[in-house]
Coordinates of N, CA and C in Angstrom, one line a residue:
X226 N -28.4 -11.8 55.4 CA -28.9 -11.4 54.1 C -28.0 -12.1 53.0
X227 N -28.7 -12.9 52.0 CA -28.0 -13.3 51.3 C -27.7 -12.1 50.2
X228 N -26.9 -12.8 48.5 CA -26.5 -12.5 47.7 C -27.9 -12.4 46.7
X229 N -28.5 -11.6 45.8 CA -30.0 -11.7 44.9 C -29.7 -13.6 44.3
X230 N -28.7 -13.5 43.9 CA -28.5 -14.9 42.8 C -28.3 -16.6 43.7
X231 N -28.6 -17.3 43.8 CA -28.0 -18.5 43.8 C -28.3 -19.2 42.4
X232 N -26.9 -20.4 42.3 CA -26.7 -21.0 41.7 C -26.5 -22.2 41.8
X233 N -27.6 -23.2 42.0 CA -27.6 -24.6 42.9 C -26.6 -25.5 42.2
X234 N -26.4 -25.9 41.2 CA -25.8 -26.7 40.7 C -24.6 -26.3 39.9
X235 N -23.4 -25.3 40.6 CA -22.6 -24.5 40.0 C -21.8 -25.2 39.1
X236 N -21.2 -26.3 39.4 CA -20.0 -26.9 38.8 C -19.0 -26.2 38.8
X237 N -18.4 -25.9 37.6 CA -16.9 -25.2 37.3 C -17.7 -24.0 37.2
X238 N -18.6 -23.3 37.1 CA -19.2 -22.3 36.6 C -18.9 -22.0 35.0
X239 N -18.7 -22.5 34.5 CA -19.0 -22.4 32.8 C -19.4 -21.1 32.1
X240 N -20.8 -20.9 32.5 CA -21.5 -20.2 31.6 C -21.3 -18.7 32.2
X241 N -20.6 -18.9 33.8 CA -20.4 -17.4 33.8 C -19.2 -16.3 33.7
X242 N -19.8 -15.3 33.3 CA -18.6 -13.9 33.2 C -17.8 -13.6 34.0
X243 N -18.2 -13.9 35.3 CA -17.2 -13.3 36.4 C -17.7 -14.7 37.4
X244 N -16.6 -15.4 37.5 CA -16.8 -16.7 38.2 C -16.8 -16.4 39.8
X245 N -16.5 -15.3 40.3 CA -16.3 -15.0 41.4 C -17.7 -13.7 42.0
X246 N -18.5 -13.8 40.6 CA -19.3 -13.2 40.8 C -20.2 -12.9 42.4
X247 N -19.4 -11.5 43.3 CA -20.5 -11.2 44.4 C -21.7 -11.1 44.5
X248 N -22.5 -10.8 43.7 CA -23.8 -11.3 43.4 C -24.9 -12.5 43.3
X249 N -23.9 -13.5 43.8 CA -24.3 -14.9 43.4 C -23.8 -15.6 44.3
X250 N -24.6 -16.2 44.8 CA -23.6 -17.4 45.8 C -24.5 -19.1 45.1
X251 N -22.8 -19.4 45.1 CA -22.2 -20.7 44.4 C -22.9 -21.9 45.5
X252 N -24.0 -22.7 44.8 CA -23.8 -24.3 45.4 C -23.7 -25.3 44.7
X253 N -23.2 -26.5 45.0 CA -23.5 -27.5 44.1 C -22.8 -29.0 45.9
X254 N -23.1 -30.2 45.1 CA -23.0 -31.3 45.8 C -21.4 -31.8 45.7
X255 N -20.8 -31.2 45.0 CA -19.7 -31.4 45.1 C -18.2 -30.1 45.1
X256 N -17.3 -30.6 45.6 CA -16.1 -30.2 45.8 C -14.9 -30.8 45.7
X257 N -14.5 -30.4 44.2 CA -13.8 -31.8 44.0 C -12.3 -30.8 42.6
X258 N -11.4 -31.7 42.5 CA -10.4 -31.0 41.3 C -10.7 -32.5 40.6
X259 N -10.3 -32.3 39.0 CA -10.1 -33.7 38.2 C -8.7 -32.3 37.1
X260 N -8.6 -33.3 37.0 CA -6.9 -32.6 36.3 C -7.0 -33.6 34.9
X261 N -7.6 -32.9 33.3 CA -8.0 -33.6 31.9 C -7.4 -33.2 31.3
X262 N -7.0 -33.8 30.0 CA -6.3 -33.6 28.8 C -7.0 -32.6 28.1
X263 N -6.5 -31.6 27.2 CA -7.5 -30.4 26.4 C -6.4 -30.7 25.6
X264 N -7.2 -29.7 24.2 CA -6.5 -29.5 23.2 C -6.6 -30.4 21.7
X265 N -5.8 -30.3 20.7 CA -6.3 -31.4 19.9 C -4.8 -32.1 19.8
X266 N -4.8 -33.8 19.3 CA -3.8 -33.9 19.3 C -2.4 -33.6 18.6
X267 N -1.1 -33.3 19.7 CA -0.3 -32.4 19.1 C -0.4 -31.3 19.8
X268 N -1.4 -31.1 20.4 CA -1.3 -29.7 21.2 C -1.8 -29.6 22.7
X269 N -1.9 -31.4 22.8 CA -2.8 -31.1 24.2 C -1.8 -31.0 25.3
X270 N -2.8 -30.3 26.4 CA -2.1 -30.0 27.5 C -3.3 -30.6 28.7
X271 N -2.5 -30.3 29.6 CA -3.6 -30.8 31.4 C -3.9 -29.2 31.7
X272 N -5.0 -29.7 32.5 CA -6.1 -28.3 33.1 C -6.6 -28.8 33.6
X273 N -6.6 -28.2 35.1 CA -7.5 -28.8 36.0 C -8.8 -28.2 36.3
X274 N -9.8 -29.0 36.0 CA -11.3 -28.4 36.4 C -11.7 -28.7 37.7
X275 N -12.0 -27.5 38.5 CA -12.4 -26.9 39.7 C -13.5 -26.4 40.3
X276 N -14.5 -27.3 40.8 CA -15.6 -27.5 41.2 C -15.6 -27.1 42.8
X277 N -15.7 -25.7 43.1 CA -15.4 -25.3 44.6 C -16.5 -24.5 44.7
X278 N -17.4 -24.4 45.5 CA -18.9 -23.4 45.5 C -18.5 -23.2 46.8
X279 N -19.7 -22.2 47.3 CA -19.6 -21.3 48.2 C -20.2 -22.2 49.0
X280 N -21.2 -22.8 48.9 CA -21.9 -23.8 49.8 C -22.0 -25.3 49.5
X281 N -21.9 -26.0 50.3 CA -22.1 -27.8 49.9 C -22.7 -28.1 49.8
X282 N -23.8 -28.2 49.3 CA -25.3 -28.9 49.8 C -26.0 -29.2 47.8
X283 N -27.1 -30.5 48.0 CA -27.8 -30.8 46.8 C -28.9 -30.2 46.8
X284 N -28.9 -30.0 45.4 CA -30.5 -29.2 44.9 C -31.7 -29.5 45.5
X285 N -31.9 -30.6 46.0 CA -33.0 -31.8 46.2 C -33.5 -30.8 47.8
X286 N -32.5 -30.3 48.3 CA -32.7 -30.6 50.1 C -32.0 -28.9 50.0
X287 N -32.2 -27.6 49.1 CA -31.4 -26.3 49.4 C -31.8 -25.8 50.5
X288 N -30.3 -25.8 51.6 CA -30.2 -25.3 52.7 C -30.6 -23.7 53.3
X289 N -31.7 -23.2 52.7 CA -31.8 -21.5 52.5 C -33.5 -22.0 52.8
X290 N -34.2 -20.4 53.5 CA -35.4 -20.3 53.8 C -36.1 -20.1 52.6
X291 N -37.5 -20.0 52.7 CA -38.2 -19.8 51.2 C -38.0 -18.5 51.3
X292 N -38.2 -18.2 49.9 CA -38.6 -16.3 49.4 C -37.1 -15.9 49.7
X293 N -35.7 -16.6 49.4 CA -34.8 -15.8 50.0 C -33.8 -15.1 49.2
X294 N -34.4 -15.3 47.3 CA -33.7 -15.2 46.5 C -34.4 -14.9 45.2
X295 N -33.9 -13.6 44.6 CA -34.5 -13.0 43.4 C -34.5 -13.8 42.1
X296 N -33.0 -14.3 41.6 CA -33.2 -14.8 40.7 C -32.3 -16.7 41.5
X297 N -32.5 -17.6 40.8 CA -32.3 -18.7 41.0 C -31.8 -19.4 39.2
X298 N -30.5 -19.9 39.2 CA -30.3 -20.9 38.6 C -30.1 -21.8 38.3
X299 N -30.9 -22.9 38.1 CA -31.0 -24.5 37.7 C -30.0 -24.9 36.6
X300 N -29.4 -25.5 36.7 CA -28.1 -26.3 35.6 C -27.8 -27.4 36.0
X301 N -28.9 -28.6 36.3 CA -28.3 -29.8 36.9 C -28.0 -30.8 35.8
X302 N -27.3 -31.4 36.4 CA -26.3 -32.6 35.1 C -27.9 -33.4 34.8
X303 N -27.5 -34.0 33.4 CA -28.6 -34.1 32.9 C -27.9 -35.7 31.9
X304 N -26.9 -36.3 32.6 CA -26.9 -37.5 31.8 C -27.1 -38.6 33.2
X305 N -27.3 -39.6 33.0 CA -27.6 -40.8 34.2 C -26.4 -41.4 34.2
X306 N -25.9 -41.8 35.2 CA -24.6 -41.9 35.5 C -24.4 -42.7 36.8
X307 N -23.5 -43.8 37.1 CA -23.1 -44.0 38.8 C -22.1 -43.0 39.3
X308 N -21.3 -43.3 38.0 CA -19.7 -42.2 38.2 C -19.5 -41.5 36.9
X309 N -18.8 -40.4 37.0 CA -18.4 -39.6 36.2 C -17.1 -40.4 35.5
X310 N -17.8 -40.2 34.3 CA -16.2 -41.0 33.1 C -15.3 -40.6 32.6
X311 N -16.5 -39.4 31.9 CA -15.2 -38.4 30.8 C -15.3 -36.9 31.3
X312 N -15.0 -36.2 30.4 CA -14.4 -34.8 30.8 C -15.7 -33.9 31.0
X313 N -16.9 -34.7 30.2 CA -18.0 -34.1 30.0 C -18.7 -34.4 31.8
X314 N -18.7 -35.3 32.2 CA -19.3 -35.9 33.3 C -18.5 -35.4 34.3
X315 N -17.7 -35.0 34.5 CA -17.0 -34.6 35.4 C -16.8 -33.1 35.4
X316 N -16.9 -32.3 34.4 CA -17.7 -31.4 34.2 C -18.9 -30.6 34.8
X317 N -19.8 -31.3 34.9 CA -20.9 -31.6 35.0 C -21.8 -32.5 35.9
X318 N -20.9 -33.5 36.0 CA -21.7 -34.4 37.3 C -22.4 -35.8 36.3
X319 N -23.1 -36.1 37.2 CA -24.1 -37.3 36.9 C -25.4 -37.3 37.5
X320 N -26.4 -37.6 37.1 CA -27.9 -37.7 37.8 C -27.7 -39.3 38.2
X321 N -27.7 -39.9 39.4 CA -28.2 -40.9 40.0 C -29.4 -41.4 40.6
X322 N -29.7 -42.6 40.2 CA -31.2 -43.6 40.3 C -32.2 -42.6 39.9
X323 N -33.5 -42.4 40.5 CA -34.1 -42.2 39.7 C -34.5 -40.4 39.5
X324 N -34.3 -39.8 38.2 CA -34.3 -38.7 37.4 C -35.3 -37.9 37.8
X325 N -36.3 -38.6 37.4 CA -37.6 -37.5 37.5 C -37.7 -37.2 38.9
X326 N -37.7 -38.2 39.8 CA -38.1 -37.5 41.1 C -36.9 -36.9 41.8
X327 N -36.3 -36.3 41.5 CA -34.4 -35.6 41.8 C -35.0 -34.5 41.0
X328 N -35.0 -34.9 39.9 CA -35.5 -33.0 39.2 C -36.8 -32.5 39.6
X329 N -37.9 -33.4 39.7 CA -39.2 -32.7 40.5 C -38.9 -32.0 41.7
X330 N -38.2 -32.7 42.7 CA -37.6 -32.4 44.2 C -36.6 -30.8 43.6
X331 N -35.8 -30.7 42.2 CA -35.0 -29.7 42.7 C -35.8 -28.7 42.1
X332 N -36.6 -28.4 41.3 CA -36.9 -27.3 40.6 C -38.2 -27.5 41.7
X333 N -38.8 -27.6 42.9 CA -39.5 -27.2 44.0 C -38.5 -26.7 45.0
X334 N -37.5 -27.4 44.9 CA -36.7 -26.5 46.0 C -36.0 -25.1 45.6
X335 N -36.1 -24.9 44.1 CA -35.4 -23.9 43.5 C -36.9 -22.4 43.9
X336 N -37.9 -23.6 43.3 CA -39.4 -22.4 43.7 C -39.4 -21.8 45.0
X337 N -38.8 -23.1 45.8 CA -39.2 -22.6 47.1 C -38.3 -21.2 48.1
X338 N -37.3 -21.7 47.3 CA -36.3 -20.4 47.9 C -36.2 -19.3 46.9
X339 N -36.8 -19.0 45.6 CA -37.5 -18.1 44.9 C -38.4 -17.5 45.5
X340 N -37.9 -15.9 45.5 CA -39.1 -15.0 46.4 C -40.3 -15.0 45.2
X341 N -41.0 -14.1 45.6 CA -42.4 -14.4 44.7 C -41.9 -13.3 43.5
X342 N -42.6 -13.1 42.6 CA -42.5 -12.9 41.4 C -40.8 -12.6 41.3
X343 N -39.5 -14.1 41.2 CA -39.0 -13.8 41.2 C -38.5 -14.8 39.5
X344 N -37.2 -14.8 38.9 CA -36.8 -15.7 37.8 C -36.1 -16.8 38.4
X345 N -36.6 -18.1 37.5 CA -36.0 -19.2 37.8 C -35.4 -19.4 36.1
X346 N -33.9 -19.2 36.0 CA -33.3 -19.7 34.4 C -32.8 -20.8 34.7
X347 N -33.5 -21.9 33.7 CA -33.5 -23.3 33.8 C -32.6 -23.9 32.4
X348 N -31.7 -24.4 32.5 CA -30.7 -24.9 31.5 C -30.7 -26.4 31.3
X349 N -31.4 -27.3 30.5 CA -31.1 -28.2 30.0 C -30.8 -29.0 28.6
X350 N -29.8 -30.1 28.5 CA -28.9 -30.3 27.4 C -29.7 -31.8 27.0
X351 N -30.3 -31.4 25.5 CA -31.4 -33.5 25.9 C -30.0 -34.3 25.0
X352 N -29.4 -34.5 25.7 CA -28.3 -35.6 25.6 C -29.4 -36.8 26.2
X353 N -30.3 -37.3 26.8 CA -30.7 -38.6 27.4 C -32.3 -37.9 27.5
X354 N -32.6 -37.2 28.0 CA -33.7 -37.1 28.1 C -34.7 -35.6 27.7
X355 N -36.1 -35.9 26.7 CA -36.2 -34.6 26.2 C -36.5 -33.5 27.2
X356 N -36.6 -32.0 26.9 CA -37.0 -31.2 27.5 C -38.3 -31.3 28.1
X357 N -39.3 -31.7 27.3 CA -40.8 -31.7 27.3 C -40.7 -32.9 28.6
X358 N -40.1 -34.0 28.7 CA -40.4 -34.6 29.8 C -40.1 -34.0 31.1
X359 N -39.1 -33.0 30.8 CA -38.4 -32.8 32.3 C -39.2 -31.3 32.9
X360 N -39.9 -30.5 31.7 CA -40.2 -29.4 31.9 C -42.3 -29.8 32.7
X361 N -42.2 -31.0 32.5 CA -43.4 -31.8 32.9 C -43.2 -32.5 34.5
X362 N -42.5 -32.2 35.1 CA -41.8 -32.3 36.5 C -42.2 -31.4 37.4
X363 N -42.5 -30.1 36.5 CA -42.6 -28.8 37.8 C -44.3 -28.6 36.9
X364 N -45.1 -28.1 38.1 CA -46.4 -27.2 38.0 C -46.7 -25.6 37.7
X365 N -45.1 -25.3 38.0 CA -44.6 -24.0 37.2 C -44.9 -23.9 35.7
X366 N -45.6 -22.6 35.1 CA -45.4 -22.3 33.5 C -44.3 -21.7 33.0
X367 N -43.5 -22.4 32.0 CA -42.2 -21.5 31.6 C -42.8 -20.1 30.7
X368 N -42.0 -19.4 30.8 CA -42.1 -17.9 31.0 C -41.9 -17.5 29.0
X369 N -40.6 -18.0 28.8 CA -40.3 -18.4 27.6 C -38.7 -18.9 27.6
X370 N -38.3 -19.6 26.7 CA -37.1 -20.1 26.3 C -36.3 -20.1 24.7
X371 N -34.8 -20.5 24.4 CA -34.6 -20.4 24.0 C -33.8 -21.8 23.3
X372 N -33.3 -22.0 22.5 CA -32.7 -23.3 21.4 C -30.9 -23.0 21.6
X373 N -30.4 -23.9 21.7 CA -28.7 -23.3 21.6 C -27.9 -24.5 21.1
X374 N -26.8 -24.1 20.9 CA -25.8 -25.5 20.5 C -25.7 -25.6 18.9
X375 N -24.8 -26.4 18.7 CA -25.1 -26.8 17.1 C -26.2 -27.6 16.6
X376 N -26.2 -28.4 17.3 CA -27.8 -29.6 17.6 C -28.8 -28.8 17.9
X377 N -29.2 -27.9 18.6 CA -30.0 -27.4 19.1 C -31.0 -27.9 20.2
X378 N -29.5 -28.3 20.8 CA -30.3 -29.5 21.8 C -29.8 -29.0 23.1
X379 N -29.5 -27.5 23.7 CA -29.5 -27.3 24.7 C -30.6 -26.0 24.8
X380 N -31.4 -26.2 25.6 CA -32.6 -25.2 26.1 C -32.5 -24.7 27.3
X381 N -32.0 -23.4 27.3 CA -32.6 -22.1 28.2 C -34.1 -21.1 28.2
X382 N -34.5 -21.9 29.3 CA -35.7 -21.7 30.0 C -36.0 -20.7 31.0
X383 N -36.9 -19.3 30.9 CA -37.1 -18.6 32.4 C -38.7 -19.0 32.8
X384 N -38.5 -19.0 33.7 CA -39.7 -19.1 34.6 C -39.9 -17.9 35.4
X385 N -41.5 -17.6 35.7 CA -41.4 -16.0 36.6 C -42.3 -17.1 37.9
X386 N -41.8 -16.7 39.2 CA -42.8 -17.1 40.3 C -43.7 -15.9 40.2
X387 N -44.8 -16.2 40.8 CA -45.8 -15.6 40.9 C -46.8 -15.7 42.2
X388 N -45.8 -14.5 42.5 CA -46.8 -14.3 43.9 C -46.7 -15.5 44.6
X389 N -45.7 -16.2 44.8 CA -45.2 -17.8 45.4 C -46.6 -18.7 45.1
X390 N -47.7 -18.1 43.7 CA -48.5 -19.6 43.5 C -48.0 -20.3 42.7
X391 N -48.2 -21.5 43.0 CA -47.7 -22.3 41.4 C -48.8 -22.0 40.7
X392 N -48.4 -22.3 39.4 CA -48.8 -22.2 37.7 C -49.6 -23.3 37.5
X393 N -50.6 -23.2 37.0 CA -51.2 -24.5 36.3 C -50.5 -25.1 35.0
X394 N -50.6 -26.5 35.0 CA -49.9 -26.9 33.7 C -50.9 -26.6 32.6
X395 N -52.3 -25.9 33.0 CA -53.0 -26.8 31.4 C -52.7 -25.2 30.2
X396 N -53.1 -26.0 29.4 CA -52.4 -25.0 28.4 C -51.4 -24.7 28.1
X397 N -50.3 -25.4 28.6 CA -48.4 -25.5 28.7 C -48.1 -26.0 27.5
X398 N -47.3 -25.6 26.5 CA -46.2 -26.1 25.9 C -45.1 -25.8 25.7
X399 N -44.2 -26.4 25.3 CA -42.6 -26.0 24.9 C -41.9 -26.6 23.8
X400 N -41.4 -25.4 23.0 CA -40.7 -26.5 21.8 C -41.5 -26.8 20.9
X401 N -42.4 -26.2 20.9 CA -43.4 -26.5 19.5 C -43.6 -25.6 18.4

Protein backbone atom coordinates (compact mmCIF):
# COMPACT_ATOMS: atom_id res chain seq x y z
CA UNK A 1 0.00 0.00 0.00
CA UNK A 2 1.34 3.08 -0.90
CA UNK A 3 1.24 6.77 0.61
CA UNK A 4 -2.32 8.85 -1.13
CA UNK A 5 0.46 11.47 -2.60
CA UNK A 6 3.42 11.04 -4.98
CA UNK A 7 5.60 13.51 -5.98
CA UNK A 8 7.59 12.60 -9.23
CA UNK A 9 9.92 15.30 -9.62
CA UNK A 10 10.62 16.17 -5.90
CA UNK A 11 13.84 18.01 -5.94
CA UNK A 12 14.76 19.77 -2.60
CA UNK A 13 11.01 19.80 -2.05
CA UNK A 14 10.55 23.54 -2.03
CA UNK A 15 7.02 24.17 -2.06
CA UNK A 16 6.43 21.88 0.76
CA UNK A 17 5.27 22.36 4.60
CA UNK A 18 6.56 19.35 6.00
CA UNK A 19 9.39 18.00 3.76
CA UNK A 20 9.19 14.71 5.47
CA UNK A 21 5.75 14.69 4.78
CA UNK A 22 4.26 10.70 5.53
CA UNK A 23 1.64 11.24 3.24
CA UNK A 24 3.73 11.59 0.22
CA UNK A 25 6.28 9.61 -1.13
CA UNK A 26 9.20 11.55 -2.62
CA UNK A 27 10.60 10.69 -6.45
CA UNK A 28 12.74 12.39 -8.63
CA UNK A 29 15.86 11.17 -11.11
CA UNK A 30 18.16 12.38 -8.98
CA UNK A 31 20.17 12.07 -5.68
CA UNK A 32 22.60 14.41 -5.36
CA UNK A 33 24.09 17.43 -2.53
CA UNK A 34 25.46 20.79 -4.46
CA UNK A 35 26.73 23.02 -1.52
CA UNK A 36 25.77 27.35 -3.11
CA UNK A 37 26.45 30.64 -2.03
CA UNK A 38 23.05 32.45 -0.43
CA UNK A 39 22.55 35.67 0.83
CA UNK A 40 23.40 39.17 -0.47
CA UNK A 41 26.71 40.39 -0.68
CA UNK A 42 28.28 40.89 2.71
CA UNK A 43 26.21 38.45 4.12
CA UNK A 44 26.52 35.39 2.10
CA UNK A 45 26.90 32.15 3.51
CA UNK A 46 27.12 28.14 1.94
CA UNK A 47 23.96 25.85 2.19
CA UNK A 48 23.72 22.83 0.97
CA UNK A 49 20.77 21.86 -1.33
CA UNK A 50 19.56 18.26 -0.84
CA UNK A 51 17.94 16.40 -3.41
CA UNK A 52 17.25 12.82 -1.55
CA UNK A 53 13.64 11.18 -2.51
CA UNK A 54 12.21 8.27 -1.33
CA UNK A 55 12.40 6.63 -4.70
CA UNK A 56 14.97 6.88 -7.77
CA UNK A 57 13.36 6.70 -10.77
CA UNK A 58 12.20 9.40 -13.94
CA UNK A 59 8.84 10.73 -14.59
CA UNK A 60 8.96 9.31 -18.10
CA UNK A 61 9.11 5.44 -16.91
CA UNK A 62 7.10 5.84 -12.86
CA UNK A 63 7.85 2.68 -11.29
CA UNK A 64 4.20 2.24 -9.48
CA UNK A 65 1.02 0.29 -11.04
CA UNK A 66 -1.85 2.32 -12.53
CA UNK A 67 -4.71 3.74 -10.26
CA UNK A 68 -2.19 3.57 -7.32
CA UNK A 69 -2.42 7.19 -6.20
CA UNK A 70 -5.01 9.88 -5.18
CA UNK A 71 -3.34 12.88 -5.67
CA UNK A 72 -0.08 13.17 -7.99
CA UNK A 73 2.33 16.02 -8.32
CA UNK A 74 4.03 17.25 -11.51
CA UNK A 75 6.92 19.90 -10.93
CA UNK A 76 9.33 19.00 -13.68
CA UNK A 77 12.34 21.34 -14.41
CA UNK A 78 11.24 23.38 -17.12
CA UNK A 79 14.55 25.03 -18.56
CA UNK A 80 16.63 22.97 -21.41
CA UNK A 81 19.75 22.23 -20.26
CA UNK A 82 22.88 19.43 -20.74
CA UNK A 83 24.01 20.30 -17.12
CA UNK A 84 22.91 22.18 -14.44
CA UNK A 85 24.90 25.69 -14.02
CA UNK A 86 23.51 27.82 -11.41
CA UNK A 87 21.74 27.61 -8.21
CA UNK A 88 18.42 27.72 -10.11
CA UNK A 89 19.30 24.51 -12.29
CA UNK A 90 20.51 22.70 -9.69
CA UNK A 91 17.68 23.35 -7.78
CA UNK A 92 15.59 22.16 -10.09
CA UNK A 93 17.27 20.06 -12.66
CA UNK A 94 17.34 20.41 -16.45
CA UNK A 95 15.04 19.04 -19.26
CA UNK A 96 17.33 17.14 -21.82
CA UNK A 97 16.91 16.66 -25.81
CA UNK A 98 13.81 16.74 -26.71
CA UNK A 99 10.89 18.61 -24.33
CA UNK A 100 7.72 17.81 -25.58
CA UNK A 101 8.02 14.23 -25.87
CA UNK A 102 9.68 13.87 -21.98
CA UNK A 103 6.65 16.01 -20.76
CA UNK A 104 4.02 14.17 -23.03
CA UNK A 105 5.60 10.72 -21.69
CA UNK A 106 5.48 12.28 -17.97
CA UNK A 107 2.10 13.82 -17.43
CA UNK A 108 0.75 10.02 -19.07
CA UNK A 109 2.69 8.38 -16.65
CA UNK A 110 1.51 10.78 -13.92
CA UNK A 111 -2.35 9.81 -15.43
CA UNK A 112 -1.42 6.55 -15.38
CA UNK A 113 -0.66 5.93 -11.77
CA UNK A 114 -3.60 8.46 -10.91
CA UNK A 115 -6.57 6.46 -9.64
CA UNK A 116 -9.65 7.56 -11.42
CA UNK A 117 -11.29 10.65 -10.44
CA UNK A 118 -8.20 11.39 -8.78
CA UNK A 119 -5.95 15.28 -8.81
CA UNK A 120 -3.05 15.80 -10.92
CA UNK A 121 -1.44 19.58 -9.50
CA UNK A 122 0.75 20.52 -12.34
CA UNK A 123 3.41 23.37 -11.74
CA UNK A 124 5.00 25.18 -14.45
CA UNK A 125 7.55 28.33 -14.63
CA UNK A 126 7.57 29.70 -18.66
CA UNK A 127 11.07 30.72 -18.21
CA UNK A 128 11.66 28.88 -21.96
CA UNK A 129 8.59 27.59 -22.85
CA UNK A 130 4.74 28.84 -22.71
CA UNK A 131 2.24 27.05 -20.70
CA UNK A 132 -0.26 26.72 -23.55
CA UNK A 133 2.42 24.72 -25.46
CA UNK A 134 3.09 22.36 -22.71
CA UNK A 135 -0.46 22.05 -21.41
CA UNK A 136 -1.13 20.90 -25.28
CA UNK A 137 1.10 17.64 -24.57
CA UNK A 138 -1.52 15.92 -22.42
CA UNK A 139 -5.34 14.95 -23.74
CA UNK A 140 -6.35 15.66 -20.20
CA UNK A 141 -8.71 18.98 -19.54
CA UNK A 142 -7.23 21.17 -16.82
CA UNK A 143 -9.62 21.45 -14.07
CA UNK A 144 -8.59 25.11 -13.28
CA UNK A 145 -5.37 27.04 -12.51
CA UNK A 146 -3.74 29.69 -11.07
CA UNK A 147 -0.98 32.81 -12.02
CA UNK A 148 2.02 33.22 -9.31
CA UNK A 149 5.37 35.03 -9.14
CA UNK A 150 6.06 38.53 -9.65
CA UNK A 151 6.08 38.01 -13.58
CA UNK A 152 3.24 35.98 -13.32
CA UNK A 153 4.92 33.49 -15.08
CA UNK A 154 4.63 30.57 -12.81
CA UNK A 155 1.23 28.49 -13.34
CA UNK A 156 -0.42 26.03 -10.96
CA UNK A 157 -2.69 23.80 -12.67
CA UNK A 158 -5.27 20.90 -11.31
CA UNK A 159 -6.41 18.34 -13.35
CA UNK A 160 -9.36 15.79 -12.10
CA UNK A 161 -9.01 12.13 -13.78
CA UNK A 162 -12.07 10.88 -14.66
CA UNK A 163 -13.10 7.70 -14.33
CA UNK A 164 -9.33 6.82 -15.80
CA UNK A 165 -10.89 8.33 -19.45
CA UNK A 166 -8.90 10.90 -20.89
CA UNK A 167 -10.51 14.36 -21.66
CA UNK A 168 -10.95 15.55 -25.01
CA UNK A 169 -8.95 18.62 -25.95
CA UNK A 170 -11.66 20.36 -27.97
CA UNK A 171 -12.93 23.23 -26.32
CA UNK A 172 -9.68 23.60 -24.01
CA UNK A 173 -8.16 26.75 -23.01
CA UNK A 174 -5.75 28.19 -20.55
CA UNK A 175 -4.67 31.60 -19.73
CA UNK A 176 -7.00 33.45 -21.57
Amino acid sequence: MFPPVLDVCCGIRSFWFDRKDNRALFMDKRRETWTVDIGTPGTIGRKPLVIDPDILADFTSIPFPADSFSLVVFDPPHIQREQPLGVFTKKYGCINGDWREMLRKGFAECFRVLKPNGTLIFKWSESEFPVAEVLALTLEKPLFGHKSGKKMGTHWVAFLKHNGQVQSRKDRSYGN
